[in-house]
Amino acid sequence: MGSVDVLSLLVSANPVELERDFDSRVITSIVKPPIVVRLDGAGFGKALRDFTWPRDERVHRALLRAAMELMRTFSGEYALVISDEINVFLLSYMPFNGREYKLVSSMAGLASAIVSNALNRVLYFDARVIPLNDSCHDVARYMLYRVRVGFNNYHVEIAQRSRAVPPESTPHIVDVIKALGGPRLTWESLGTCLVRARVELEGVDKRSGERVRYVRRRIIERNPIDVINELNRCGSNVQ
């Protein structure tokens, strides 16, 4: 195609009309808080097959790093990291005026970049939005749901791999734990919760030189079970 033909083709196209047409076809859902965005690692088992099985602390720390950055960037109140997933709770502020496609694509992209860089692997996440009924009890119920799934998967994987239970069977979790000689209540099975909390710090007053105490909001790590129990007492923010 000659240069004149290319120019003719480009000039004849009306960008305003094309924009109006194709923008009208964009599938857009508007979401309102409170919600949780769940990011699931895609193909992590294969990409990280040379890491410690079934849970590697290096992977967990990389996911926590991503979760903390997601909380900072998108004003999350909590995050739950377990197995290869990151759950970020947006309970009051909604970025992008609630446009779901921008929210999930931005969060998945940021998490993928951070975790890939930390682990020196090409890794990516898919993401979905789950509406919550409130900023308290439903947050606790959702956290319990994801911890329960991670807890179950961890113990079943270990039991099957060690032949404590038949590899082709999936007994009830109570029987699995009995076969293993008891539960393993660590970050491997329970995950880690990140919480925005008020933290008392100590410093020096620049004018007087005296030591002073002040309070700041910080993102800290917590045991998910402790957070779930506190939320079940209906405190929407963990202090």
mmCIF file of C-alpha atoms in Angstrom, residues 197-203 212-218:
data_model
loop_
_atom_site.group_PDB
_atom_site.id
_atom_site.type_symbol
_atom_site.label_atom_id
_atom_site.label_comp_id
_atom_site.label_asym_id
_atom_site.label_seq_id
_atom_site.Cartn_x
_atom_site.Cartn_y
_atom_site.Cartn_z
ATOM 1 C CA ALA A 197 -3.884 -0.313 62.640
ATOM 2 C CA ARG A 198 -3.148 2.628 64.902
ATOM 3 C CA VAL A 199 0.398 2.265 66.182
ATOM 4 C CA GLU A 200 1.895 4.344 68.986
ATOM 5 C CA LEU A 201 5.361 5.601 68.118
ATOM 6 C CA GLU A 202 7.977 7.552 70.034
ATOM 7 C CA GLY A 203 10.055 10.436 68.744
ATOM 8 C CA VAL A 212 6.977 12.577 72.629
ATOM 9 C CA ARG A 213 4.518 9.823 71.776
ATOM 10 C CA TYR A 214 2.241 9.982 68.751
ATOM 11 C CA VAL A 215 -0.127 7.702 66.868
ATOM 12 C CA ARG A 216 0.122 6.767 63.194
ATOM 13 C CA ARG A 217 -1.739 4.382 60.932
ATOM 14 C CA ARG A 218 0.472 1.520 59.810
#
